[in-house]
CSV table of C-alpha atoms in Angstrom, one decimal:
chain,number,residue,atom,x,y,z
A,173,MET,CA,11.0,0.9,-32.6
A,174,ASP,CA,7.4,-0.1,-32.4
A,175,ILE,CA,4.5,2.3,-32.9
A,176,GLY,CA,1.1,1.6,-31.4
A,177,VAL,CA,-2.1,3.7,-31.1
A,178,TYR,CA,-5.0,4.0,-28.7
A,179,LEU,CA,-8.5,3.1,-29.8
A,180,PRO,CA,-10.7,6.2,-29.3
A,181,THR,CA,-13.1,4.4,-26.8
A,182,GLY,CA,-14.3,7.4,-24.9
A,183,GLN,CA,-18.1,8.2,-25.9
A,184,ALA,CA,-17.1,11.8,-26.8
A,185,GLN,CA,-14.9,10.2,-29.4
A,186,TRP,CA,-17.5,8.0,-31.2
A,187,ALA,CA,-20.8,9.4,-30.4
A,188,ALA,CA,-21.0,11.0,-33.9
A,189,ALA,CA,-20.4,7.6,-35.8
A,190,GLY,CA,-21.5,5.0,-33.1
A,191,PRO,CA,-19.1,2.5,-31.4
A,192,ARG,CA,-18.9,0.2,-34.3
A,193,SER,CA,-16.7,2.8,-36.0
A,194,LEU,CA,-14.0,1.6,-33.6
A,195,ILE,CA,-13.8,-1.7,-35.4
A,196,GLU,CA,-13.1,0.2,-38.6
A,197,PHE,CA,-10.3,2.3,-36.7
A,198,ALA,CA,-8.9,-1.0,-35.6
A,199,ARG,CA,-8.6,-2.5,-39.1
A,200,ARG,CA,-7.2,0.7,-40.5
A,201,ALA,CA,-4.6,0.8,-37.7
A,202,GLU,CA,-3.4,-2.7,-38.7
A,203,GLN,CA,-3.6,-2.1,-42.4
A,204,SER,CA,-1.4,1.1,-41.8
A,205,GLY,CA,1.3,-0.8,-40.1
A,206,PHE,CA,0.9,0.0,-36.6
A,207,CYS,CA,2.2,-2.8,-34.1
A,208,SER,CA,-0.3,-2.3,-31.4
A,209,LEU,CA,-3.8,-1.3,-30.4
A,210,PHE,CA,-4.3,-0.2,-26.8
A,211,VAL,CA,-7.4,0.9,-24.7
A,212,ASN,CA,-7.6,2.7,-21.5
A,213,ASP,CA,-9.8,2.2,-18.5
A,214,SER,CA,-12.0,4.4,-16.3
A,215,LEU,CA,-15.4,4.4,-14.6
A,216,LEU,CA,-15.6,8.2,-14.4
A,217,THR,CA,-16.3,8.9,-18.1
A,218,PRO,CA,-18.5,7.0,-20.5
A,219,ARG,CA,-16.5,4.7,-22.7
A,220,ILE,CA,-16.5,1.2,-24.1
A,221,GLU,CA,-15.3,-1.1,-21.5
A,222,PRO,CA,-11.7,-2.0,-22.5
A,223,LEU,CA,-11.6,-5.8,-22.2
A,224,THR,CA,-15.0,-5.8,-24.1
A,225,MET,CA,-13.4,-3.7,-26.8
A,226,LEU,CA,-10.4,-6.0,-27.0
A,227,ALA,CA,-12.5,-9.0,-27.4
A,228,ALA,CA,-14.5,-7.4,-30.2
A,229,VAL,CA,-11.3,-6.3,-32.1
A,230,ALA,CA,-9.4,-9.8,-31.6
A,231,PRO,CA,-11.4,-11.7,-34.3
A,232,VAL,CA,-11.3,-8.8,-36.9
A,233,THR,CA,-7.5,-8.3,-36.8
A,234,GLU,CA,-4.7,-10.8,-37.4
A,235,ARG,CA,-1.2,-9.6,-36.3
A,236,ILE,CA,-1.5,-6.3,-34.5
A,237,ARG,CA,-0.8,-6.5,-30.7
A,238,LEU,CA,-3.7,-5.7,-28.4
A,239,GLY,CA,-3.1,-3.9,-25.1
A,240,THR,CA,-4.4,-2.2,-22.0
A,241,GLY,CA,-3.0,1.0,-20.9
A,242,ALA,CA,-3.6,1.1,-18.2
A,243,LEU,CA,-6.1,-1.5,-16.9
A,244,LEU,CA,-7.2,-0.7,-13.4
A,245,PRO,CA,-7.6,-4.1,-11.7
A,246,VAL,CA,-9.2,-2.3,-8.6
A,247,LEU,CA,-12.5,-2.1,-10.8
A,248,ARG,CA,-12.7,-5.8,-11.2
A,249,ARG,CA,-12.8,-9.0,-9.1
A,250,PRO,CA,-9.3,-10.6,-9.6
A,251,VAL,CA,-10.1,-14.3,-10.4
A,252,GLN,CA,-12.9,-13.2,-12.9
A,253,THR,CA,-10.4,-10.8,-14.4
A,254,ALA,CA,-7.7,-13.5,-14.8
A,255,GLN,CA,-10.3,-15.4,-16.9
A,256,THR,CA,-11.3,-12.6,-19.1
A,257,LEU,CA,-7.6,-11.6,-19.8
A,258,ALA,CA,-6.9,-15.4,-20.7
A,259,SER,CA,-9.9,-15.5,-22.9
A,260,VAL,CA,-8.9,-12.3,-24.8
A,261,ASP,CA,-5.3,-13.9,-25.1
A,262,GLN,CA,-6.9,-17.0,-26.5
A,263,LEU,CA,-9.2,-15.1,-28.9
A,264,SER,CA,-6.3,-13.1,-30.2
A,265,GLY,CA,-3.9,-16.0,-30.7
A,266,GLY,CA,-1.6,-14.7,-28.0
A,267,ARG,CA,-1.4,-11.0,-29.0
A,268,LEU,CA,-2.5,-9.6,-25.6
A,269,THR,CA,-0.3,-7.2,-23.4
A,270,VAL,CA,-1.6,-6.1,-20.1
A,271,ALA,CA,-0.4,-2.6,-18.8
A,272,VAL,CA,-1.8,-2.1,-15.4
A,273,GLY,CA,-2.1,0.9,-12.9
A,274,ALA,CA,-3.1,1.7,-9.4
A,275,GLY,CA,-4.6,5.3,-10.0
A,276,PHE,CA,-3.0,8.4,-8.5
A,277,PRO,CA,-4.4,10.8,-5.9
A,278,GLY,CA,-7.1,13.4,-6.9
A,279,ARG,CA,-10.0,13.1,-8.9
A,280,PHE,CA,-9.0,10.1,-11.0
A,281,GLY,CA,-7.8,7.9,-8.0
A,282,ARG,CA,-9.8,7.8,-5.0
A,283,PRO,CA,-13.3,8.0,-6.5
A,284,LEU,CA,-12.5,4.6,-8.5
A,285,HIS,CA,-11.7,3.0,-5.2
A,286,GLU,CA,-14.9,4.3,-3.7
A,287,LEU,CA,-17.0,3.1,-6.6
A,288,SER,CA,-15.2,-0.4,-6.2
A,289,GLN,CA,-15.6,-0.4,-2.4
A,290,VAL,CA,-11.9,-1.1,-2.0
A,291,PRO,CA,-9.6,0.8,0.4
A,292,TRP,CA,-7.3,3.4,-1.2
A,293,GLU,CA,-4.7,2.5,1.3
A,294,ARG,CA,-2.1,0.0,0.1
A,295,ARG,CA,-3.2,0.3,-3.3
A,296,PHE,CA,0.2,-0.7,-4.7
A,297,ALA,CA,0.7,-3.6,-2.7
A,298,ARG,CA,-2.8,-4.7,-3.7
A,299,LEU,CA,-2.0,-4.1,-7.3
A,300,ASP,CA,1.2,-6.3,-7.1
A,301,GLU,CA,-0.7,-9.2,-5.4
A,302,THR,CA,-3.5,-9.1,-7.8
A,303,VAL,CA,-1.1,-9.6,-10.8
A,304,ALA,CA,0.7,-12.3,-8.8
A,305,LEU,CA,-2.9,-14.0,-8.5
A,306,TRP,CA,-3.5,-13.8,-12.1
A,307,ARG,CA,-0.1,-15.4,-13.0
A,308,ALA,CA,-0.7,-18.1,-10.4
A,309,LEU,CA,-4.2,-18.9,-11.9
A,310,TRP,CA,-2.6,-18.9,-15.4
A,311,ALA,CA,0.0,-21.2,-14.3
A,312,GLY,CA,-2.7,-23.7,-13.1
A,313,ALA,CA,-2.3,-23.1,-9.3
A,314,THR,CA,-4.9,-24.6,-7.0
A,315,GLU,CA,-4.5,-22.2,-4.1
A,316,PHE,CA,-3.2,-18.7,-3.3
A,317,ARG,CA,-2.3,-17.1,0.0
A,318,GLY,CA,-1.8,-13.4,0.2
A,319,ALA,CA,-2.4,-10.4,2.2
A,320,PHE,CA,-5.5,-9.3,0.3
A,321,HIS,CA,-6.6,-12.4,-1.5
A,322,SER,CA,-6.6,-16.1,-0.1
A,323,PHE,CA,-8.0,-19.2,-1.7
A,324,THR,CA,-7.6,-22.4,-0.2
A,325,GLU,CA,-9.0,-24.1,-3.4
A,326,LEU,CA,-9.0,-22.6,-6.8
A,327,PRO,CA,-11.0,-24.1,-9.7
A,328,PRO,CA,-9.2,-25.0,-13.0
A,329,ALA,CA,-8.8,-21.8,-14.6
A,330,THR,CA,-9.0,-20.7,-18.5
A,331,ARG,CA,-5.5,-20.8,-19.6
A,332,PRO,CA,-4.0,-18.0,-21.8
A,333,PHE,CA,-2.8,-18.7,-25.3
A,334,ARG,CA,0.8,-18.6,-24.2
A,335,THR,CA,2.0,-21.0,-21.5
A,336,GLU,CA,3.6,-18.1,-19.7
A,337,GLY,CA,0.7,-15.8,-20.0
A,338,PRO,CA,0.4,-12.4,-21.6
A,339,PRO,CA,3.1,-9.9,-20.6
A,340,VAL,CA,2.1,-7.5,-17.6
A,341,TRP,CA,3.6,-3.9,-17.8
A,342,LEU,CA,3.4,-1.4,-15.1
A,343,GLY,CA,2.4,2.3,-15.6
A,344,GLY,CA,3.9,4.7,-13.0
A,345,ALA,CA,7.0,6.8,-12.5
A,346,THR,CA,7.4,7.2,-8.6
A,347,PRO,CA,10.6,5.7,-7.3
A,348,ALA,CA,8.6,2.9,-5.8
A,349,ALA,CA,6.8,2.2,-9.0
A,350,LEU,CA,10.2,2.1,-10.8
A,351,ALA,CA,11.6,-0.4,-8.2
A,352,ARG,CA,8.5,-2.6,-8.5
A,353,THR,CA,8.6,-2.5,-12.4
A,354,GLY,CA,12.2,-3.8,-12.4
A,355,ARG,CA,11.4,-6.6,-9.7
A,356,HIS,CA,8.1,-7.9,-11.0
A,357,TYR,CA,6.8,-6.6,-14.4
A,358,ASP,CA,7.4,-7.4,-18.1
A,359,GLY,CA,7.4,-3.8,-19.2
A,360,TRP,CA,7.2,-0.1,-18.2
A,361,MET,CA,4.6,2.3,-19.7
A,362,PRO,CA,4.7,5.7,-18.1
A,363,TYR,CA,3.9,9.1,-19.7
A,364,PRO,CA,6.5,11.7,-18.2
A,365,PRO,CA,6.3,15.2,-19.8
A,366,ASP,CA,10.2,15.4,-20.0
A,367,PRO,CA,12.1,12.8,-22.0
A,368,ALA,CA,15.1,13.4,-19.5
A,369,ASP,CA,12.8,12.0,-16.8
A,370,TYR,CA,12.1,9.0,-19.1
A,371,ALA,CA,15.9,8.3,-19.3
A,372,THR,CA,16.3,8.6,-15.5
A,373,GLY,CA,13.3,6.3,-14.7
A,374,LEU,CA,14.2,3.7,-17.2
A,375,ALA,CA,17.8,3.6,-15.7
A,376,ALA,CA,16.2,3.0,-12.3
A,377,VAL,CA,13.9,0.3,-13.6
A,378,ARG,CA,17.0,-1.5,-15.0
A,379,ALA,CA,19.0,-1.1,-11.9
A,380,ALA,CA,16.0,-2.7,-9.8
A,381,ALA,CA,15.9,-5.5,-12.5
A,382,ARG,CA,19.6,-6.3,-12.1
A,383,GLN,CA,19.2,-6.3,-8.3
A,384,ALA,CA,16.4,-8.6,-8.5
A,385,GLY,CA,18.4,-11.1,-10.5
A,386,ARG,CA,16.6,-10.2,-13.8
A,387,ALA,CA,18.0,-9.2,-17.2
A,388,PRO,CA,17.3,-5.5,-17.5
A,389,GLU,CA,16.5,-5.9,-21.2
A,390,SER,CA,13.6,-8.2,-20.1
A,391,VAL,CA,11.7,-5.3,-19.1
A,392,THR,CA,10.0,-3.5,-22.3
A,393,PRO,CA,10.5,0.2,-22.3
A,394,ALA,CA,7.1,1.7,-23.5
A,395,LEU,CA,5.6,5.2,-23.5
A,396,PHE,CA,2.2,6.6,-23.5
A,397,VAL,CA,2.2,9.8,-25.5
A,398,ASN,CA,-0.7,12.3,-26.6
A,399,VAL,CA,-0.2,13.1,-30.4
A,400,ARG,CA,-1.6,15.9,-32.5
A,401,ILE,CA,-0.2,16.5,-36.1
A,402,ASP,CA,-1.4,19.7,-37.7
A,403,ARG,CA,-0.3,22.6,-40.0
A,404,SER,CA,1.2,24.5,-37.0
A,405,ALA,CA,2.0,24.2,-33.3
A,406,ARG,CA,-0.6,26.7,-32.5
A,407,SER,CA,-3.4,24.7,-34.4
A,408,ALA,CA,-2.3,21.5,-32.7
A,409,ARG,CA,-2.4,23.0,-29.4
A,410,ARG,CA,-5.9,24.5,-30.1
A,411,VAL,CA,-7.3,21.2,-31.0
A,412,MET,CA,-5.6,19.1,-28.3
A,413,ASP,CA,-6.8,21.7,-25.7
A,414,ALA,CA,-10.4,20.9,-26.7
A,415,TYR,CA,-9.6,17.2,-26.7
A,416,THR,CA,-8.1,17.4,-23.0
A,417,ARG,CA,-11.2,19.4,-21.9
A,418,ALA,CA,-13.5,16.9,-23.3
A,419,ASN,CA,-11.5,13.8,-22.0
A,420,TYR,CA,-10.4,15.1,-18.6
A,421,GLY,CA,-12.2,18.3,-17.9
A,422,LEU,CA,-8.8,19.9,-17.8
A,423,PRO,CA,-7.1,22.4,-20.2
A,424,LEU,CA,-4.0,21.5,-22.1
A,425,ALA,CA,-1.8,23.7,-20.1
A,426,GLU,CA,-2.6,21.7,-17.0
A,427,THR,CA,-2.5,18.2,-18.6
A,428,GLU,CA,0.7,18.7,-20.3
A,429,ARG,CA,2.4,19.1,-16.7
A,430,ILE,CA,1.3,15.5,-16.1
A,431,GLN,CA,1.6,13.6,-19.2
A,432,ALA,CA,3.7,13.5,-22.5
A,433,PHE,CA,2.7,15.3,-25.7
A,434,ALA,CA,3.9,15.6,-29.1
A,435,LEU,CA,2.1,18.4,-30.8
A,436,GLY,CA,2.7,20.6,-34.0
A,437,THR,CA,3.9,19.9,-37.6
A,438,PRO,CA,5.0,16.5,-38.7
A,439,GLN,CA,8.5,17.6,-38.3
A,440,GLU,CA,7.9,18.8,-34.8
A,441,VAL,CA,6.2,15.7,-33.8
A,442,ALA,CA,8.9,13.7,-35.2
A,443,ALA,CA,11.4,15.5,-33.4
A,444,THR,CA,9.6,15.1,-30.1
A,445,LEU,CA,9.1,11.4,-30.4
A,446,ALA,CA,12.9,11.1,-31.3
A,447,ARG,CA,13.8,12.6,-28.1
A,448,TYR,CA,11.8,9.9,-26.3
A,449,THR,CA,13.4,7.0,-28.4
A,450,ALA,CA,16.7,8.7,-27.6
A,451,ALA,CA,15.8,8.4,-23.9
A,452,GLY,CA,15.3,4.6,-24.4
A,453,ALA,CA,11.6,4.1,-25.2
A,454,HIS,CA,11.2,1.2,-27.6
A,455,HIS,CA,7.3,0.9,-27.9
A,456,LEU,CA,5.5,4.3,-28.4
A,457,VAL,CA,1.8,4.1,-27.9
A,458,ALA,CA,0.1,7.3,-29.3
A,459,ARG,CA,-3.3,8.7,-28.1
A,460,LEU,CA,-4.6,11.0,-30.9
A,461,GLY,CA,-5.9,14.2,-30.2
A,462,ALA,CA,-9.1,14.1,-32.1
A,463,LEU,CA,-12.7,14.0,-31.1
A,464,GLU,CA,-14.4,13.2,-34.4
A,465,PRO,CA,-14.0,10.0,-36.2
A,466,PRO,CA,-12.9,11.5,-39.7
A,467,ASP,CA,-10.3,13.6,-37.9
A,468,GLN,CA,-9.2,10.3,-35.8
A,469,LEU,CA,-8.6,8.6,-39.1
A,470,GLU,CA,-6.7,11.5,-40.7
A,471,GLN,CA,-4.5,11.7,-37.6
A,472,LEU,CA,-3.9,8.0,-37.9
A,473,ASP,CA,-2.7,8.3,-41.4
A,474,ARG,CA,-0.6,11.4,-40.5
A,475,LEU,CA,1.1,9.5,-37.7
A,476,ALA,CA,1.7,6.6,-39.9
A,477,ALA,CA,3.5,9.0,-42.3
A,478,VAL,CA,5.4,10.7,-39.6
A,479,THR,CA,6.8,7.4,-38.3
A,480,ASN,CA,7.3,6.0,-41.8
A,481,LEU,CA,5.0,2.9,-41.1
A,482,GLY,CA,4.4,2.5,-44.8
A,483,SER,CA,8.2,2.0,-45.5
A,484,THR,CA,8.7,-0.8,-43.1
């Protein structure tokens, strides 16, 4: 099993120490044995832009995988984004993984499309086509024809470090997203609150992959999970509640109906993560429930201990 962690790129998380503290966090994560560093994406809260963050981290790390989870392609022009992603893959020596999403209804979906002046309708088809355009550019295509993007002449593109380009994962757990993951994507990175839903979703992804003539095991089963390790479940919930209010403007009780959480003592957190791995998750990426940099580093160390990273 692979264990990764999110960089705390939201301004509320690094304001006390400054954004350069994120570089130290990245180095510490690699030294502690984590296999990946992920960044998330939004225009609705102040944060360090994710691809800028990964470009900064790439030269100061050596082996840890760098990822987006989830990048929102609607916020960027597709040809330029393909070049940026290829550049980060080159700078990192082929360590980039790109998890993408299309947003979801409500306060975290439609406003992003409005800011980007892109229609909300057919957002999933637009996402799939954008990824197809990226892959075509990385493969050296000189033209592309689609429903949303058409180019009769494409200039030579920046090639990724790897010939096939970075793996592209999809975040999402609707029936349509599961089918699309199995047909088109290299990995699946949802955040279901119930491990049983993860198992059901993964089975659907693998069935779709088989129907598309792909090997089911070619789709990496990943998980985005919020983690807080504390002296008691009550204490962990109190701190995580402050975190979700700062990050989303939502209380924990509301957020945990949407996302996966592992909260409590080291034993309780380990047990929750084990339920997801039993459901089939192979790559867990934890977002630490900590607003202050010293607490973030403490949580990083606790998670490394809980997952036995030091012994691997």
